[in-house]
Coordinates of C-alpha atoms in Angstrom, one line a residue:
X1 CA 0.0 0.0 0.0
X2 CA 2.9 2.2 0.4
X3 CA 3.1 2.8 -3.3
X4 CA -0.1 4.0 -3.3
X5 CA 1.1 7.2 -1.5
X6 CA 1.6 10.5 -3.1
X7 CA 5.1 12.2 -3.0
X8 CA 4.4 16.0 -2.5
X9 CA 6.9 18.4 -3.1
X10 CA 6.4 22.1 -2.9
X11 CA 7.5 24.6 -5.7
X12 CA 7.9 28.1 -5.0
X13 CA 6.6 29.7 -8.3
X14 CA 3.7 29.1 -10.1
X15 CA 4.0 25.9 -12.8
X16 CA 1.8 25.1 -15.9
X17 CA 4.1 23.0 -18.0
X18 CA 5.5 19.1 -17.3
X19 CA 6.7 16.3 -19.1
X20 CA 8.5 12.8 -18.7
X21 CA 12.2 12.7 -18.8
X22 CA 12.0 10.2 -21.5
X23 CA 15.3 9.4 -22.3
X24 CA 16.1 8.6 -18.7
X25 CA 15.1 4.5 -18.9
X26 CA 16.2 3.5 -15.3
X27 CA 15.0 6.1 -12.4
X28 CA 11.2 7.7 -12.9
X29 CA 12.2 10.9 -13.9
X30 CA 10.1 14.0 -14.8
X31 CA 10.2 17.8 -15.8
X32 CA 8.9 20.8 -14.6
X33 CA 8.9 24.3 -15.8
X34 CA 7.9 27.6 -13.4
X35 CA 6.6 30.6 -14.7
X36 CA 7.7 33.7 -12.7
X37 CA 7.3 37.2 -14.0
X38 CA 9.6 38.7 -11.0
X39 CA 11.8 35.9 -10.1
X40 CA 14.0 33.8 -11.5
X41 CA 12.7 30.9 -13.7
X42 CA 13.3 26.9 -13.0
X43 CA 13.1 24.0 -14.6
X44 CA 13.0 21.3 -11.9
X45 CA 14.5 17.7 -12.7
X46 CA 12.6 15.3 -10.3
X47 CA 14.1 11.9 -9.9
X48 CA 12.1 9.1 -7.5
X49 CA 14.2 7.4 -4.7
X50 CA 12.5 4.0 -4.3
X51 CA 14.5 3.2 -1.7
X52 CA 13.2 6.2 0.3
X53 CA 10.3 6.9 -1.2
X54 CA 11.3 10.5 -1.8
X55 CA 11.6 13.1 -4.6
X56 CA 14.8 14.5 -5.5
X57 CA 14.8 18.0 -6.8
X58 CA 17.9 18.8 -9.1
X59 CA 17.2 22.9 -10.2
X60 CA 18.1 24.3 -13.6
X61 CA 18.3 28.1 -13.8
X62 CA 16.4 29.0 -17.4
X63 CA 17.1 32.5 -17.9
X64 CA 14.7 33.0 -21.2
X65 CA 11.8 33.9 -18.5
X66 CA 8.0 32.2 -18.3
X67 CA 8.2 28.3 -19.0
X68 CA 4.6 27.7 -21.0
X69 CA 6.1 24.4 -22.9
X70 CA 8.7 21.6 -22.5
X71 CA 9.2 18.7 -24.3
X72 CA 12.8 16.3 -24.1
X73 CA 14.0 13.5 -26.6
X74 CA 12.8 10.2 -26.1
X75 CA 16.8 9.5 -27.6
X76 CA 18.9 11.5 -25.1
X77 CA 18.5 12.0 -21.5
X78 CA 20.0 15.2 -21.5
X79 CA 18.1 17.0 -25.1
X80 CA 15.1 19.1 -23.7
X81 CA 12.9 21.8 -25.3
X82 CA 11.1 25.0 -23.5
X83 CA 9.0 27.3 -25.3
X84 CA 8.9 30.9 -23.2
X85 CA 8.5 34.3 -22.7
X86 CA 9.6 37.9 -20.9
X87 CA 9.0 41.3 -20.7
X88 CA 11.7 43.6 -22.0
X89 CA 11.7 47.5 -21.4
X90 CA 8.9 46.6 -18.8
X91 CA 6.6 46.8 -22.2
X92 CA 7.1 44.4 -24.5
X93 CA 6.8 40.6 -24.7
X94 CA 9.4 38.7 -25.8
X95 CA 8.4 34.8 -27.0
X96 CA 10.6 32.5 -28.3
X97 CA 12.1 28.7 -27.9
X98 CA 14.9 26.9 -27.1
X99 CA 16.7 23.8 -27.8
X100 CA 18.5 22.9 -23.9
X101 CA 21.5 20.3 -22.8
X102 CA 21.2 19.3 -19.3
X103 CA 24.5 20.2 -18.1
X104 CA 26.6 20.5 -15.3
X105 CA 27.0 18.1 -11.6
X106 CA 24.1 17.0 -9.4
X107 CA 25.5 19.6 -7.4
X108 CA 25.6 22.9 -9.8
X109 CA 23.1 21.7 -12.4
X110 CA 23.4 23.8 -15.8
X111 CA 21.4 24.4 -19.1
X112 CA 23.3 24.4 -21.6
X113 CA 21.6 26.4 -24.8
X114 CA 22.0 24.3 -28.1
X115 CA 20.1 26.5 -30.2
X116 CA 16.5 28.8 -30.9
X117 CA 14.1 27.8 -32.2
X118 CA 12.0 31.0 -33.2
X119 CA 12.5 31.0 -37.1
X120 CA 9.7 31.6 -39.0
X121 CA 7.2 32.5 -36.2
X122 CA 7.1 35.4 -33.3
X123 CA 5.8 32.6 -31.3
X124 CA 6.3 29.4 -31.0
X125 CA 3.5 27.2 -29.0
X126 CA 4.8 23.5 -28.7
X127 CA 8.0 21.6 -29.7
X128 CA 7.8 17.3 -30.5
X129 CA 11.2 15.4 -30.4
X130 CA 11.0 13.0 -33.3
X131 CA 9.7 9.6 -32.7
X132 CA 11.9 6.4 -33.9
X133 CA 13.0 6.5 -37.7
X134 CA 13.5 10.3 -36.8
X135 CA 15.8 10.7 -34.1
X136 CA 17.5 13.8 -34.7
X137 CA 14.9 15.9 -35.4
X138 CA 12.1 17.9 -33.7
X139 CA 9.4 19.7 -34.9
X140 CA 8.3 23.4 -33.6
X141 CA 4.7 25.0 -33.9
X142 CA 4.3 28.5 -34.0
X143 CA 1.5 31.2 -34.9
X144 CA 2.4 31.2 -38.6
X145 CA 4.3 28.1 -39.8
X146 CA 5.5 24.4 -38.9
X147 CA 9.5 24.2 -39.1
X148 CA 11.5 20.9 -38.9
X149 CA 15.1 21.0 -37.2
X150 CA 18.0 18.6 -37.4
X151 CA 18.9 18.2 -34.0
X152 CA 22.9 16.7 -33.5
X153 CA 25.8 18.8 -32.1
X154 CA 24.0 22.1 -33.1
X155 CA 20.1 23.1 -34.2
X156 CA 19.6 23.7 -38.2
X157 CA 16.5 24.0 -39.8
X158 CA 15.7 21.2 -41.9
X159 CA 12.5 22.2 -43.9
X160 CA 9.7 24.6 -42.8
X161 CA 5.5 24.9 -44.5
X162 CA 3.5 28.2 -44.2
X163 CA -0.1 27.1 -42.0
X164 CA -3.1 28.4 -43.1
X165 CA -3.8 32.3 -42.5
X166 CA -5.1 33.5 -39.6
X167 CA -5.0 30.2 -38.0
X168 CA -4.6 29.7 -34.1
X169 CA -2.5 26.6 -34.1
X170 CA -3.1 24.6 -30.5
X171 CA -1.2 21.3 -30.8
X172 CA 1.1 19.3 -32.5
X173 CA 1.6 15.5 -32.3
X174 CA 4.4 13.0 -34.2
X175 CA 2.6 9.9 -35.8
X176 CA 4.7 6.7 -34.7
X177 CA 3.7 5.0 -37.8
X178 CA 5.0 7.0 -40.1
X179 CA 8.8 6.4 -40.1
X180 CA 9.3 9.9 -38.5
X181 CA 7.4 11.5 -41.7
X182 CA 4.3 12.7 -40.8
X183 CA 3.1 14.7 -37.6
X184 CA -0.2 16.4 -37.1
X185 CA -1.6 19.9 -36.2
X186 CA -4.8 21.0 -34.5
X187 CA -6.0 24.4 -35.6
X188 CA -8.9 26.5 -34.8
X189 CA -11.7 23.8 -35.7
X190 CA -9.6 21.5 -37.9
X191 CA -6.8 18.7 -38.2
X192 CA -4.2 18.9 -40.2
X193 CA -1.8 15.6 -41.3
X194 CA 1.4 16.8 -43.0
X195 CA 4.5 14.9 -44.5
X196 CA 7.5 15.9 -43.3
X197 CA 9.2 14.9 -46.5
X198 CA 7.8 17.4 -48.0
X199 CA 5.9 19.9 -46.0
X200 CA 2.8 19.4 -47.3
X201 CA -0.5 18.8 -46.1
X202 CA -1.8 15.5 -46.6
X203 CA -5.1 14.8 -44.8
X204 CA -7.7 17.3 -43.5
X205 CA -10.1 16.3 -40.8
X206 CA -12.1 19.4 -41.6
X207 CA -14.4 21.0 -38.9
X208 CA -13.5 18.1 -36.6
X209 CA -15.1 20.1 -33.7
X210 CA -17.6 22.9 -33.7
X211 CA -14.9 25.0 -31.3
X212 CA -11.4 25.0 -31.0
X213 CA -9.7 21.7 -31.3
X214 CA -7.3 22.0 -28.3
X215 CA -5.1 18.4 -28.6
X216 CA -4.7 15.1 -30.8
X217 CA -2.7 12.0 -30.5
X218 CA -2.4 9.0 -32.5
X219 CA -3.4 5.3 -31.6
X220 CA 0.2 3.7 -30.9
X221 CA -1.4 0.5 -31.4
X222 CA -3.5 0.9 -34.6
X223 CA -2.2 2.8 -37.6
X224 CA -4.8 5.3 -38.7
X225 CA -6.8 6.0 -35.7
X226 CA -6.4 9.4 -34.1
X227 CA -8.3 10.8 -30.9
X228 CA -9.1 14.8 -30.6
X229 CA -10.3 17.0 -27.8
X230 CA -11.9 20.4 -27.8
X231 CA -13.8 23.4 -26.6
X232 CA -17.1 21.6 -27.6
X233 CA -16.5 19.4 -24.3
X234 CA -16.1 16.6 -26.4
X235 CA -14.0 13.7 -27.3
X236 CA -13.4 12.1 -30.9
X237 CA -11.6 9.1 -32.4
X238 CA -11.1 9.0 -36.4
X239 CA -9.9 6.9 -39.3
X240 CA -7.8 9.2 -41.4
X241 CA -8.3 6.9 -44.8
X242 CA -12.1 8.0 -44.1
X243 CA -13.0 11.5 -42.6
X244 CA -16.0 12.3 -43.6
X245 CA -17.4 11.6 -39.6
X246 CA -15.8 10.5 -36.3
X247 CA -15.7 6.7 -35.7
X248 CA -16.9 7.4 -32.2
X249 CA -18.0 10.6 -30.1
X250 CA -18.0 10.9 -26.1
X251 CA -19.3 14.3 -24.5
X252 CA -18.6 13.0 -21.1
X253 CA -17.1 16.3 -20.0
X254 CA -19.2 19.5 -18.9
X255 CA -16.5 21.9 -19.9
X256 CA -13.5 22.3 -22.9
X257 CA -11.3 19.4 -22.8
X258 CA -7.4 20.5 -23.3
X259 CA -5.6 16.5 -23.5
X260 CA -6.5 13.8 -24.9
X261 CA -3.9 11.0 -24.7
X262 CA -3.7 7.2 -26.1
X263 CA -2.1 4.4 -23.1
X264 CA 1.0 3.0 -24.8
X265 CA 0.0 -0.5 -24.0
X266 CA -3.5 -0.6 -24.0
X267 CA -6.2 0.8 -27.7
X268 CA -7.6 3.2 -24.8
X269 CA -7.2 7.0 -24.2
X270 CA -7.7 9.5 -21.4
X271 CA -8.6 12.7 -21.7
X272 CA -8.3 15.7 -19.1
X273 CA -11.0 19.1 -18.7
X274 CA -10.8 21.7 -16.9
X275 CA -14.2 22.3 -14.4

């Protein structure tokens, strides 16, 4: 029953962003990024101690301001991704993204900046590291285009594609059975499927909510089946050879639903609201 208890540890600032330290294959591992406008950001490494049952806290300073997004590599322990922002001149906010190296000792931990991440877009709203078949890569969304970056002992832009104008772009998601060649985009009431070979949109699961589509993931199990979420407090699962109307619907929710996500080892999903 023990390992039924929660581990709580506080955090001083205020945190909206988490991930998995995926690359990490031996200790449970995750991320967590503050979001200060006064103080000092953080991006917390927590690593469990079975042994003790306790959470180790290893802090990174991140000095690019407000953590909204991080992502790391499934490939490398120490690749990670944060999108941000500041406030320069006490006026003007400052977005961008940045490729990281976890650096330094367990006792001075350091990031290391790789690269940015900001080309093509004054924002940039989520980062995916590249699934397998596409190791070095990640993709970046921003609020005008979808870049590709070769990701190895510096960051280059691969290939980038213009999105649709005056599009809100709200998620972006690899497709695991693709070979590293296809991710997908929610924006404004549609999905979007594009190759990565060449940047071009593929598949369009047009109006595929009434409101804002706010996440999608693919079916690790089953090639062709996606799930998306929305504002419309609903849930949907698709065939992309067919999408013309949702294989299945649940409104289960009472307000917008912001995740949706597939269980690796299971064809079932969960999906997370806010009340």
């Amino acid at each position: 029953m023990d390992n039924l208890l929660p581990r709580i540890h506080g955090i001083e600032h205020r945190c909206r962003s988490l991930c998995a330290l995926e690359g990490e294959q031996e200790v449970v591992s995750f991320l967590v990024g503050t979001q200060s406008m006064k103080n000092d950001n953080i991006v917390h490494l927590f690593e469990l101690d079975e042994e003790f049952g306790e959470l180790i806290d290893r802090s990174y300073h991140h000095n690019r301001g407000e953590i909204w997004h991080i992502a790391s590599s499934p490939h490398s322990r120490d690749l990670i991704s944060t999108c941000h922002s500041h406030v320069e001149n006490e006026v003007n906010l400052v977005s961008g993204a940045t490729v990281w190296k976890l650096a330094g000792s367990n006792e001075e931990p350091i990031l290391e900046e790789l690269g940015d991440l900001t080309a093509h877009n004054s924002t940039v709203r989520s980062t995916e590291w590249g699934v397998e078949g596409c190791e070095g890569a990640l993709c970046s969304l921003g609020d005008s285009s979808l870049v590709k970056w070769d990701i190895d002992s510096d960051v280059r832009e691969h290939s980038f594609c213009d999105l649709p104008k005056r599009s809100f772009p709200t998620a972006l998601r690899w497709n695991p059975h693709s070979s590293g060649n296809q991710v997908g985009v929610a924006s404004d009431q549609h999905v979007r499927l594009h190759d990565l070979r060449t940047m071009k949109c593929t598949t369009v699961i047009d109006g595929a909510h009434s409101q804002t589509v706010r996440d999608l993931d693919f079916n690790p199990n089953r090639q062709y089946c996606i799930a998306t979420c929305g504002d419309d407090c609903s849930t949907r699962f698709w065939d992309t050879r067919n999408c013309t109307r949702p294989l299945l619907t649940f409104s289960n929710h009472s307000h917008w639903v912001w995740r949706v996500r597939y269980t690796v080892y299971l064809a079932t999903s969960h999906a997370l609201h806010q009340p």
